[in-house]
Tab-separated table of C-alpha atoms in Angstrom:
chain	number	residue	atom	x	y	z
A	1299	MET	CA	-16.911	8.039	-14.470
A	1300	ASN	CA	-18.827	9.751	-17.266
A	1301	THR	CA	-20.136	13.326	-17.260
A	1302	GLN	CA	-23.622	12.358	-16.076
A	1303	GLN	CA	-22.242	10.295	-13.210
A	1304	GLN	CA	-19.978	13.162	-12.148
A	1305	HIS	CA	-23.031	15.436	-12.181
A	1306	ILE	CA	-24.925	12.990	-9.952
A	1307	LEU	CA	-21.939	12.657	-7.611
A	1308	ASP	CA	-21.498	16.412	-7.241
A	1309	ARG	CA	-25.189	16.915	-6.506
A	1310	PHE	CA	-25.334	14.087	-3.983
A	1311	ILE	CA	-22.252	15.252	-2.078
A	1312	LYS	CA	-23.619	18.805	-1.966
A	1313	TYR	CA	-26.803	17.516	-0.333
A	1314	ALA	CA	-25.097	14.966	1.918
A	1315	LYS	CA	-22.778	17.513	3.524
A	1316	VAL	CA	-25.726	19.438	4.980
A	1317	ASN	CA	-26.742	18.377	8.488
A	1318	THR	CA	-30.511	17.801	8.379
A	1319	ARG	CA	-30.823	15.505	11.383
A	1320	SER	CA	-34.354	15.447	12.796
A	1321	ASP	CA	-35.195	15.666	16.502
A	1322	GLU	CA	-37.900	13.484	18.030
A	1323	SER	CA	-38.102	15.681	21.139
A	1324	SER	CA	-38.941	18.806	19.133
A	1325	LEU	CA	-42.550	19.946	18.733
A	1326	THR	CA	-41.934	22.188	15.703
A	1327	ILE	CA	-42.576	21.499	12.010
A	1328	PRO	CA	-39.984	20.673	10.792
A	1329	SER	CA	-38.358	19.387	13.944
A	1330	THR	CA	-35.039	21.126	13.209
A	1331	PRO	CA	-34.275	24.507	11.562
A	1332	SER	CA	-31.639	22.931	9.313
A	1333	GLN	CA	-34.324	20.989	7.450
A	1334	LYS	CA	-36.136	24.194	6.538
A	1335	GLU	CA	-32.894	25.881	5.484
A	1336	PHE	CA	-31.979	22.932	3.272
A	1337	THR	CA	-35.454	22.776	1.726
A	1338	LEU	CA	-35.535	26.496	0.906
A	1339	LYS	CA	-32.151	26.212	-0.830
A	1340	LEU	CA	-33.487	23.198	-2.703
A	1341	LYS	CA	-36.460	25.306	-3.794
A	1342	ASP	CA	-34.113	27.882	-5.333
A	1343	GLU	CA	-32.195	25.114	-7.091
A	1344	ILE	CA	-35.158	23.386	-8.695
A	1345	GLU	CA	-36.709	26.707	-9.732
A	1346	ALA	CA	-33.476	27.520	-11.565
A	1347	LEU	CA	-33.606	24.107	-13.252
A	1348	GLY	CA	-37.082	24.823	-14.657
A	1349	PHE	CA	-39.421	23.040	-12.235
A	1350	GLU	CA	-42.743	24.894	-12.063
A	1351	ASP	CA	-45.149	25.778	-9.223
A	1352	CYS	CA	-42.338	25.504	-6.658
A	1353	PHE	CA	-43.959	26.025	-3.271
A	1354	TYR	CA	-42.698	25.663	0.278
A	1355	ASN	CA	-45.646	25.173	2.615
A	1356	PRO	CA	-44.772	26.494	6.092
A	1357	LYS	CA	-47.653	24.508	7.592
A	1358	ASP	CA	-46.234	21.082	6.718
A	1359	ALA	CA	-42.641	22.029	5.694
A	1360	TYR	CA	-43.012	20.276	2.333
A	1361	LEU	CA	-41.540	21.623	-0.884
A	1362	THR	CA	-43.661	20.687	-3.900
A	1363	ALA	CA	-43.188	21.362	-7.597
A	1364	THR	CA	-44.520	20.401	-11.020
A	1365	ILE	CA	-43.142	19.104	-14.278
A	1366	PRO	CA	-46.055	19.885	-16.624
A	1367	SER	CA	-47.456	17.356	-19.057
A	1368	ASN	CA	-46.132	17.601	-22.609
A	1369	ILE	CA	-49.043	15.560	-23.981
A	1370	PRO	CA	-51.920	17.719	-22.710
A	1371	ASP	CA	-54.545	16.192	-24.993
A	1372	GLU	CA	-54.451	12.896	-23.086
A	1373	ASP	CA	-56.180	12.321	-19.755
A	1374	ILE	CA	-53.283	10.860	-17.777
A	1375	PRO	CA	-53.148	10.277	-13.996
A	1376	THR	CA	-50.750	12.575	-12.159
A	1377	VAL	CA	-47.805	10.712	-10.646
A	1378	GLY	CA	-45.843	11.964	-7.648
A	1379	PHE	CA	-42.267	11.303	-6.550
A	1380	ILE	CA	-41.373	11.933	-2.910
A	1381	ALA	CA	-38.211	11.966	-0.773
A	1382	HIS	CA	-37.482	13.100	2.779
A	1383	VAL	CA	-34.874	15.693	3.699
A	1384	ASP	CA	-34.126	14.642	7.282
A	1385	THR	CA	-31.514	12.131	8.357
A	1386	ALA	CA	-31.590	9.654	11.218
A	1387	ASP	CA	-30.685	10.147	14.858
A	1388	TYR	CA	-26.930	9.751	14.452
A	1389	ASN	CA	-24.093	12.244	14.239
A	1390	ALA	CA	-24.551	14.376	11.114
A	1391	GLU	CA	-22.233	17.255	11.961
A	1392	ASN	CA	-19.442	17.941	9.439
A	1393	ILE	CA	-20.196	15.033	7.108
A	1394	GLN	CA	-17.186	14.359	4.879
A	1395	PRO	CA	-18.064	11.846	2.141
A	1396	GLN	CA	-15.265	9.706	0.725
A	1397	VAL	CA	-15.342	8.682	-2.941
A	1398	ILE	CA	-13.874	5.382	-4.139
A	1399	GLU	CA	-13.898	5.127	-7.927
A	1400	ASN	CA	-13.907	1.730	-9.620
A	1401	TYR	CA	-14.260	-0.130	-6.320
A	1402	ASP	CA	-12.134	-3.296	-6.366
A	1403	GLY	CA	-14.128	-5.397	-3.895
A	1404	GLY	CA	-11.714	-5.086	-0.987
A	1405	ASP	CA	-11.800	-3.386	2.399
A	1406	ILE	CA	-12.495	0.350	2.449
A	1407	VAL	CA	-10.726	2.234	5.231
A	1408	LEU	CA	-13.203	4.725	6.651
A	1409	ASN	CA	-11.100	6.057	9.488
A	1410	GLU	CA	-7.548	4.813	9.896
A	1411	LYS	CA	-7.098	6.478	13.278
A	1412	GLU	CA	-10.186	4.742	14.703
A	1413	GLY	CA	-9.515	1.483	12.885
A	1414	MET	CA	-12.876	1.636	11.112
A	1415	VAL	CA	-13.132	-0.462	7.962
A	1416	LEU	CA	-16.052	-1.091	5.613
A	1417	SER	CA	-15.426	-4.703	4.684
A	1418	PRO	CA	-17.319	-7.146	2.452
A	1419	LYS	CA	-16.711	-9.718	5.201
A	1420	ASP	CA	-19.074	-7.763	7.442
A	1421	PHE	CA	-21.202	-6.179	4.714
A	1422	PRO	CA	-21.464	-8.709	1.853
A	1423	ARG	CA	-23.637	-6.360	-0.212
A	1424	LEU	CA	-20.354	-4.682	-1.200
A	1425	LYS	CA	-19.652	-7.664	-3.450
A	1426	HIS	CA	-22.479	-6.473	-5.714
A	1427	VAL	CA	-20.954	-3.042	-6.380
A	1428	VAL	CA	-17.481	-3.986	-7.620
A	1429	GLY	CA	-16.523	-1.514	-10.356
A	1430	HIS	CA	-18.902	1.158	-9.062
A	1431	THR	CA	-18.095	4.585	-7.688
A	1432	VAL	CA	-18.783	4.071	-3.981
A	1433	VAL	CA	-19.468	6.973	-1.608
A	1434	THR	CA	-18.881	6.331	2.103
A	1435	THR	CA	-18.512	8.224	5.358
A	1436	ASP	CA	-15.210	9.023	7.061
A	1437	GLY	CA	-16.269	6.889	10.022
A	1438	ARG	CA	-17.415	9.744	12.264
A	1439	THR	CA	-20.916	10.397	10.933
A	1440	LEU	CA	-23.667	8.854	8.909
A	1441	LEU	CA	-23.688	9.608	5.180
A	1442	GLY	CA	-27.297	10.701	4.810
A	1443	ALA	CA	-27.900	8.763	1.596
A	1444	ASP	CA	-31.155	7.966	3.395
A	1445	ASP	CA	-32.614	10.017	1.849
A	1446	LYS	CA	-30.276	12.464	0.092
A	1447	ALA	CA	-29.826	9.771	-2.578
A	1448	GLY	CA	-33.591	9.858	-3.140
A	1449	ILE	CA	-33.551	13.648	-3.418
A	1450	THR	CA	-30.664	13.432	-5.894
A	1451	SER	CA	-32.611	10.943	-8.017
A	1452	ILE	CA	-35.774	13.041	-8.148
A	1453	VAL	CA	-34.033	16.350	-8.878
A	1454	THR	CA	-31.806	14.836	-11.576
A	1455	PHE	CA	-34.764	12.959	-13.078
A	1456	GLY	CA	-36.766	16.175	-13.282
A	1457	GLU	CA	-33.829	18.071	-14.743
A	1458	TYR	CA	-33.457	15.393	-17.418
A	1459	LEU	CA	-37.111	15.515	-18.457
A	1460	ILE	CA	-37.081	19.309	-18.596
A	1461	ASN	CA	-34.009	19.192	-20.852
A	1462	HIS	CA	-35.478	16.426	-23.037
A	1463	PRO	CA	-38.985	17.563	-24.040
A	1464	GLU	CA	-39.062	14.841	-26.701
A	1465	ILE	CA	-39.784	12.311	-23.929
A	1466	PRO	CA	-43.597	12.114	-23.609
A	1467	HIS	CA	-45.076	12.238	-20.118
A	1468	GLY	CA	-48.114	13.420	-18.213
A	1469	LYS	CA	-48.162	15.836	-15.300
A	1470	ILE	CA	-45.611	15.014	-12.618
A	1471	ARG	CA	-45.539	16.296	-9.061
A	1472	VAL	CA	-42.510	16.081	-6.790
A	1473	ALA	CA	-42.278	16.610	-3.046
A	1474	PHE	CA	-39.516	16.874	-0.470
A	1475	GLY	CA	-40.647	16.619	3.135
A	1476	PRO	CA	-39.407	16.602	6.724
A	1477	ASP	CA	-39.174	14.244	9.676
A	1478	GLU	CA	-39.542	10.796	8.138
A	1479	GLU	CA	-36.953	9.417	10.536
A	1480	ILE	CA	-38.974	10.260	13.649
A	1481	GLY	CA	-41.938	7.968	13.215
A	1482	THR	CA	-42.836	9.254	9.725
A	1483	ARG	CA	-44.122	12.350	11.508
A	1484	GLY	CA	-43.772	14.661	8.516
A	1485	ALA	CA	-46.073	12.685	6.226
A	1486	LYS	CA	-48.886	12.898	8.768
A	1487	TYR	CA	-49.113	16.641	8.092
A	1488	PHE	CA	-48.591	16.552	4.313
A	1489	ASP	CA	-51.371	18.411	2.469
A	1490	LEU	CA	-52.367	15.882	-0.188
A	1491	ASP	CA	-55.025	18.149	-1.696
A	1492	GLN	CA	-52.356	20.747	-2.386
A	1493	PHE	CA	-50.023	18.074	-3.767
A	1494	GLY	CA	-52.657	16.885	-6.224
A	1495	ALA	CA	-51.179	13.543	-7.311
A	1496	ASP	CA	-53.312	10.486	-8.062
A	1497	PHE	CA	-50.611	8.079	-6.889
A	1498	ALA	CA	-46.964	8.380	-5.928
A	1499	TYR	CA	-43.699	6.675	-5.085
A	1500	THR	CA	-41.252	7.377	-2.303
A	1501	ILE	CA	-37.602	7.011	-3.328
A	1502	ASP	CA	-36.462	5.740	0.044
A	1503	GLY	CA	-36.106	1.986	-0.360
A	1504	GLY	CA	-32.447	1.419	0.330
A	1505	ARG	CA	-30.678	-1.407	-1.474
A	1506	TYR	CA	-30.611	-1.672	-5.247
A	1507	GLY	CA	-33.780	-3.199	-6.678
A	1508	THR	CA	-35.990	-2.683	-3.641
A	1509	LEU	CA	-39.687	-2.452	-4.480
A	1510	THR	CA	-41.781	-2.229	-1.339
A	1511	TYR	CA	-45.548	-2.378	-1.057
A	1512	GLU	CA	-45.766	-3.989	2.377
A	1513	ASN	CA	-44.365	-2.845	5.716
A	1514	PHE	CA	-44.798	-3.249	9.460
A	1515	TYR	CA	-47.760	-2.269	11.559
A	1516	ALA	CA	-46.032	-0.070	14.104
A	1517	LYS	CA	-46.872	1.055	17.622
A	1518	GLN	CA	-44.817	2.621	20.390
A	1519	ALA	CA	-45.349	1.951	24.083
A	1520	ASN	CA	-44.308	4.799	26.369
A	1521	VAL	CA	-43.933	3.355	29.865
A	1522	THR	CA	-43.682	5.222	33.161
A	1523	ILE	CA	-42.645	3.408	36.346
A	1524	SER	CA	-43.088	5.270	39.632
A	1525	GLY	CA	-40.799	3.893	42.317
A	1526	ARG	CA	-40.205	4.769	45.943
A	1527	SER	CA	-36.717	5.761	47.031
A	1528	VAL	CA	-35.741	4.833	50.585
A	1529	HIS	CA	-32.332	4.692	52.249
A	1530	PRO	CA	-31.014	1.202	51.379
A	1531	GLY	CA	-30.251	0.523	55.024
A	1532	ALA	CA	-33.937	0.848	55.872
A	1533	ALA	CA	-35.458	-0.239	52.560
A	1534	LYS	CA	-36.933	-3.619	53.479
A	1535	ASP	CA	-40.618	-3.843	52.483
A	1536	SER	CA	-40.693	-0.149	51.570
A	1537	MET	CA	-38.373	0.589	48.624
A	1538	ILE	CA	-39.822	0.187	45.130
A	1539	ASN	CA	-36.890	0.217	42.708
A	1540	ALA	CA	-38.206	1.518	39.389
A	1541	LEU	CA	-35.008	0.433	37.635
A	1542	LEU	CA	-35.459	-3.198	38.641
A	1543	TRP	CA	-39.149	-3.243	37.761
A	1544	GLY	CA	-38.211	-1.817	34.362
A	1545	ALA	CA	-35.758	-4.670	33.921
A	1546	ARG	CA	-38.494	-7.117	34.918
A	1547	LEU	CA	-40.805	-5.692	32.263
A	1548	ALA	CA	-38.145	-5.806	29.552
A	1549	THR	CA	-37.205	-9.405	30.336
A	1550	SER	CA	-40.844	-10.517	30.572
A	1551	LEU	CA	-41.174	-10.049	26.802
A	1552	PRO	CA	-40.254	-12.988	24.522
A	1553	ALA	CA	-36.460	-13.144	24.268
A	1554	ASP	CA	-36.602	-14.513	20.722
A	1555	GLN	CA	-38.851	-11.683	19.493
A	1556	VAL	CA	-36.274	-8.897	19.331
A	1557	PRO	CA	-34.756	-7.217	16.237
A	1558	GLU	CA	-31.456	-9.090	16.450
A	1559	LYS	CA	-33.206	-12.482	16.436
A	1560	THR	CA	-35.915	-11.928	13.816
A	1561	SER	CA	-36.111	-11.526	10.048
A	1562	GLY	CA	-38.554	-11.640	7.151
A	1563	ARG	CA	-42.134	-11.448	8.398
A	1564	GLU	CA	-41.244	-12.008	12.046
A	1565	GLY	CA	-42.266	-9.165	14.324
A	1566	PHE	CA	-40.575	-8.000	17.503
A	1567	TYR	CA	-40.545	-6.008	20.719
A	1568	PHE	CA	-37.749	-3.440	20.918
A	1569	LEU	CA	-36.722	-1.496	24.015
A	1570	ILE	CA	-35.271	1.546	22.283
A	1571	ARG	CA	-34.543	3.847	25.213
A	1572	GLN	CA	-34.849	4.177	28.965
A	1573	GLU	CA	-33.950	6.906	31.399
A	1574	GLY	CA	-34.491	7.279	35.101
A	1575	THR	CA	-33.563	6.551	38.693
A	1576	ILE	CA	-34.793	4.362	41.539
A	1577	ASP	CA	-37.903	6.470	42.048
A	1578	HIS	CA	-38.830	7.158	38.414
A	1579	LEU	CA	-38.150	5.405	35.113
A	1580	ASN	CA	-39.316	6.056	31.555
A	1581	GLN	CA	-39.061	3.297	28.967
A	1582	PHE	CA	-39.873	3.389	25.260
A	1583	TYR	CA	-40.686	0.251	23.281
A	1584	TYR	CA	-41.361	-0.363	19.593
A	1585	LEU	CA	-43.909	-3.091	18.781
A	1586	ARG	CA	-43.748	-4.352	15.188
A	1587	ASP	CA	-45.453	-6.969	13.008
A	1588	HIS	CA	-46.549	-7.344	9.384
A	1589	ASP	CA	-49.757	-9.117	10.403
A	1590	LYS	CA	-52.531	-7.049	11.963
A	1591	GLU	CA	-53.799	-9.865	14.205
A	1592	LYS	CA	-50.296	-10.687	15.420
A	1593	MET	CA	-49.754	-7.022	16.224
A	1594	GLN	CA	-52.892	-7.074	18.369
A	1595	GLU	CA	-51.576	-10.212	20.084
A	1596	LYS	CA	-48.277	-8.454	20.816
A	1597	LEU	CA	-50.120	-5.480	22.246
A	1598	ALA	CA	-52.311	-7.718	24.417
A	1599	TYR	CA	-49.279	-9.630	25.697
A	1600	PHE	CA	-47.515	-6.393	26.584
A	1601	GLU	CA	-50.579	-5.193	28.491
A	1602	GLU	CA	-50.779	-8.534	30.335
A	1603	GLN	CA	-47.178	-8.214	31.512
A	1604	VAL	CA	-47.759	-4.718	32.835
A	1605	ALA	CA	-50.877	-5.875	34.698
A	1606	ARG	CA	-49.045	-8.896	36.142
A	1607	LEU	CA	-46.137	-6.796	37.408
A	1608	ASN	CA	-48.464	-4.229	38.962
A	1609	GLN	CA	-50.176	-7.095	40.762
A	1610	GLU	CA	-46.806	-8.259	42.101
A	1611	ILE	CA	-46.004	-4.750	43.303
A	1612	GLY	CA	-49.402	-4.551	44.967
A	1613	GLU	CA	-50.399	-1.254	43.416
A	1614	GLU	CA	-50.401	0.406	40.004
A	1615	ARG	CA	-46.864	1.699	39.696
A	1616	ILE	CA	-46.390	0.899	35.997
A	1617	THR	CA	-48.445	2.866	33.492
A	1618	TYR	CA	-48.149	3.128	29.731
A	1619	ARG	CA	-49.479	4.916	26.678
A	1620	ILE	CA	-49.687	3.294	23.235
A	1621	VAL	CA	-48.876	5.552	20.276
A	1622	ASP	CA	-49.947	4.491	16.776
A	1623	GLN	CA	-47.036	5.148	14.406
A	1624	TYR	CA	-48.028	3.708	11.023
A	1625	ASP	CA	-49.928	0.835	9.412
A	1626	ASN	CA	-49.102	-1.651	6.677
A	1627	MET	CA	-49.389	0.047	3.279
A	1628	TYR	CA	-50.464	-3.257	1.702
A	1629	GLU	CA	-53.940	-2.730	3.169
A	1630	VAL	CA	-54.304	0.052	0.591
A	1631	LEU	CA	-51.981	-1.021	-2.224
A	1632	LYS	CA	-53.642	-4.411	-2.699
A	1633	ASP	CA	-56.462	-2.442	-4.339
A	1634	TYR	CA	-54.041	-0.641	-6.702
A	1635	PRO	CA	-51.974	-3.447	-8.276
A	1636	TRP	CA	-51.304	-1.378	-11.397
A	1637	VAL	CA	-49.278	1.135	-9.355
A	1638	VAL	CA	-46.861	-1.636	-8.366
A	1639	ASP	CA	-46.963	-3.165	-11.870
A	1640	LEU	CA	-45.934	0.168	-13.394
A	1641	ALA	CA	-42.833	0.278	-11.202
A	1642	ARG	CA	-42.093	-3.408	-11.717
A	1643	ASP	CA	-42.201	-2.925	-15.494
A	1644	ALA	CA	-39.835	0.061	-15.272
A	1645	TYR	CA	-37.399	-2.073	-13.291
A	1646	SER	CA	-37.562	-4.799	-15.927
A	1647	LYS	CA	-36.957	-2.395	-18.816
A	1648	ASN	CA	-33.808	-1.177	-17.068
A	1649	ASN	CA	-32.559	-4.675	-16.184
A	1650	VAL	CA	-33.106	-4.052	-12.487
A	1651	GLU	CA	-34.030	-7.235	-10.650
A	1652	ALA	CA	-36.846	-6.309	-8.284
A	1653	PHE	CA	-36.275	-7.199	-4.641
A	1654	GLU	CA	-39.831	-7.535	-3.353
A	1655	ALA	CA	-39.877	-8.317	0.350
A	1656	PRO	CA	-41.912	-6.973	3.262
A	1657	MET	CA	-40.155	-3.909	4.623
A	1658	ARG	CA	-38.896	-4.364	8.177
A	1659	GLY	CA	-39.614	-0.759	9.003
A	1660	GLY	CA	-41.777	2.078	7.835
A	1661	THR	CA	-41.738	4.805	5.251
A	1662	ASP	CA	-43.727	7.913	4.430
A	1663	GLY	CA	-45.597	5.828	1.875
A	1664	ALA	CA	-47.257	3.868	4.675
A	1665	ILE	CA	-48.773	7.057	6.056
A	1666	LEU	CA	-49.603	8.531	2.654
A	1667	SER	CA	-51.265	5.351	1.392
A	1668	HIS	CA	-53.596	5.318	4.378
A	1669	LYS	CA	-54.319	9.021	3.818
A	1670	GLY	CA	-55.566	8.195	0.323
A	1671	LEU	CA	-52.444	8.463	-1.863
A	1672	PRO	CA	-51.263	4.972	-2.947
A	1673	THR	CA	-47.485	5.163	-2.483
A	1674	PRO	CA	-45.117	2.192	-2.853
A	1675	ASN	CA	-41.428	2.612	-2.082
A	1676	LEU	CA	-38.627	2.413	-4.672
A	1677	PHE	CA	-34.900	1.934	-4.154
A	1678	SER	CA	-32.626	4.900	-3.501
A	1679	GLY	CA	-29.437	2.839	-3.260
A	1680	ALA	CA	-28.597	3.732	0.341
A	1681	GLU	CA	-27.073	0.803	2.260
A	1682	ASN	CA	-26.180	0.280	5.948
A	1683	THR	CA	-28.173	3.380	6.797
A	1684	HIS	CA	-28.345	5.252	10.103
A	1685	GLY	CA	-24.687	4.843	10.985
A	1686	PRO	CA	-21.032	5.261	10.005
A	1687	TYR	CA	-20.965	2.248	7.648
A	1688	GLU	CA	-23.557	3.773	5.316
A	1689	PHE	CA	-22.707	3.869	1.626
A	1690	VAL	CA	-24.259	4.425	-1.777
A	1691	THR	CA	-22.988	4.067	-5.322
A	1692	ILE	CA	-23.408	6.584	-8.108
A	1693	GLU	CA	-24.335	3.847	-10.573
A	1694	THR	CA	-27.247	2.815	-8.344
A	1695	ILE	CA	-28.556	6.379	-8.181
A	1696	GLU	CA	-28.186	6.526	-11.965
A	1697	GLN	CA	-30.316	3.386	-12.278
A	1698	SER	CA	-32.905	4.895	-9.948
A	1699	ILE	CA	-33.154	7.924	-12.231
A	1700	ALA	CA	-33.635	5.676	-15.267
A	1701	VAL	CA	-36.473	3.863	-13.489
A	1702	LEU	CA	-38.217	7.155	-12.673
A	1703	ILE	CA	-37.969	8.236	-16.305
A	1704	ASP	CA	-39.582	4.998	-17.476
A	1705	ILE	CA	-42.367	5.297	-14.921
A	1706	ALA	CA	-43.093	8.843	-16.086
A	1707	LYS	CA	-43.142	7.758	-19.746
A	1708	ASN	CA	-45.489	4.840	-19.153
A	1709	VAL	CA	-48.070	6.222	-16.720
A	1710	ARG	CA	-50.493	6.707	-19.604
A	1711	HIS	CA	-50.456	2.947	-20.273
A	1712	TYR	CA	-51.336	2.039	-16.681
A	1713	SER	CA	-54.427	3.029	-14.742
A	1714	ALA	CA	-57.287	1.429	-12.880
């Protein structure tokens, strides 16, 4: 491992060890105090590195900063680079990253006591990182490479440009925001006027080579089922078991349209959580599709099932509320092909094979694009995210940094 890679590793581990798990049940911005604490420390760090205009906005919990143009005589669009500070809803307390240098392609023991192994038999992507420095969990927590790897890339990229003024570039804005993992909530509050970029990229794309400009349309259905609890010995024709009616609703949806049976452009219904008793049940469903018309069909089918079950009950006992989460960024980005071409060219110059496939999820860029800031998603290197088998390699983060440098250098050659 060379000096630069060690520098990247040290920075990533420093970030990863901090618990910044977000909380969907919280109504604050950010949703957890740890995110604010992390972001304020990050502000001190990037100020010391020479980033300018470092500003933490308490209204949206975003940290923004500037790397000024060093070719001020040219009229160059301002590019932004964005990462999120929160981690997913999985144990993030006392994260202890493990470092495997010069990975040999075999099994990696995460936790011997628990018998947890990261194996290429189960995770074949490991075959692509033989020889890399791999960072994993110890089997008890997630790693948080989603999106601490993205933060590491942006900070190290900015540090490099500041220390190498001979590299020509226009004005660059960077941002680090909260609560991406809870329905991209943070991006909905991001003050784009204050940010001041003309276009941007999120560094949150996971596997090496990812270049995303298309994602799901996403809605959430919050269902309430009001039952009637009666002593089971006298329940005939009077008990309404909310638990069973919830099961009826879940099984009324197409069995082949669930996450574990779909891929590519196939959408799904996903019962993500339920809680309740005989007399009251709450269910929460994700509805997903890449096609707007198919999403409307899914929504209509869901509504039909609720209406049918209420008719069977004989009264309206099942109610629901549909929450819009995010839309497909391609609706916006199809009008800004040069933004994607700029990234694609940077990949090519760094011998990174672009993996361009519709994202089976969402990202802050989906929200930001529809707010008026065209924002595709670039790879961070995080793999197997949101759980104990998460890993990232230092070489992948290093490649991400190289891509960002090339984008910054070449913005002046790309514009509408």
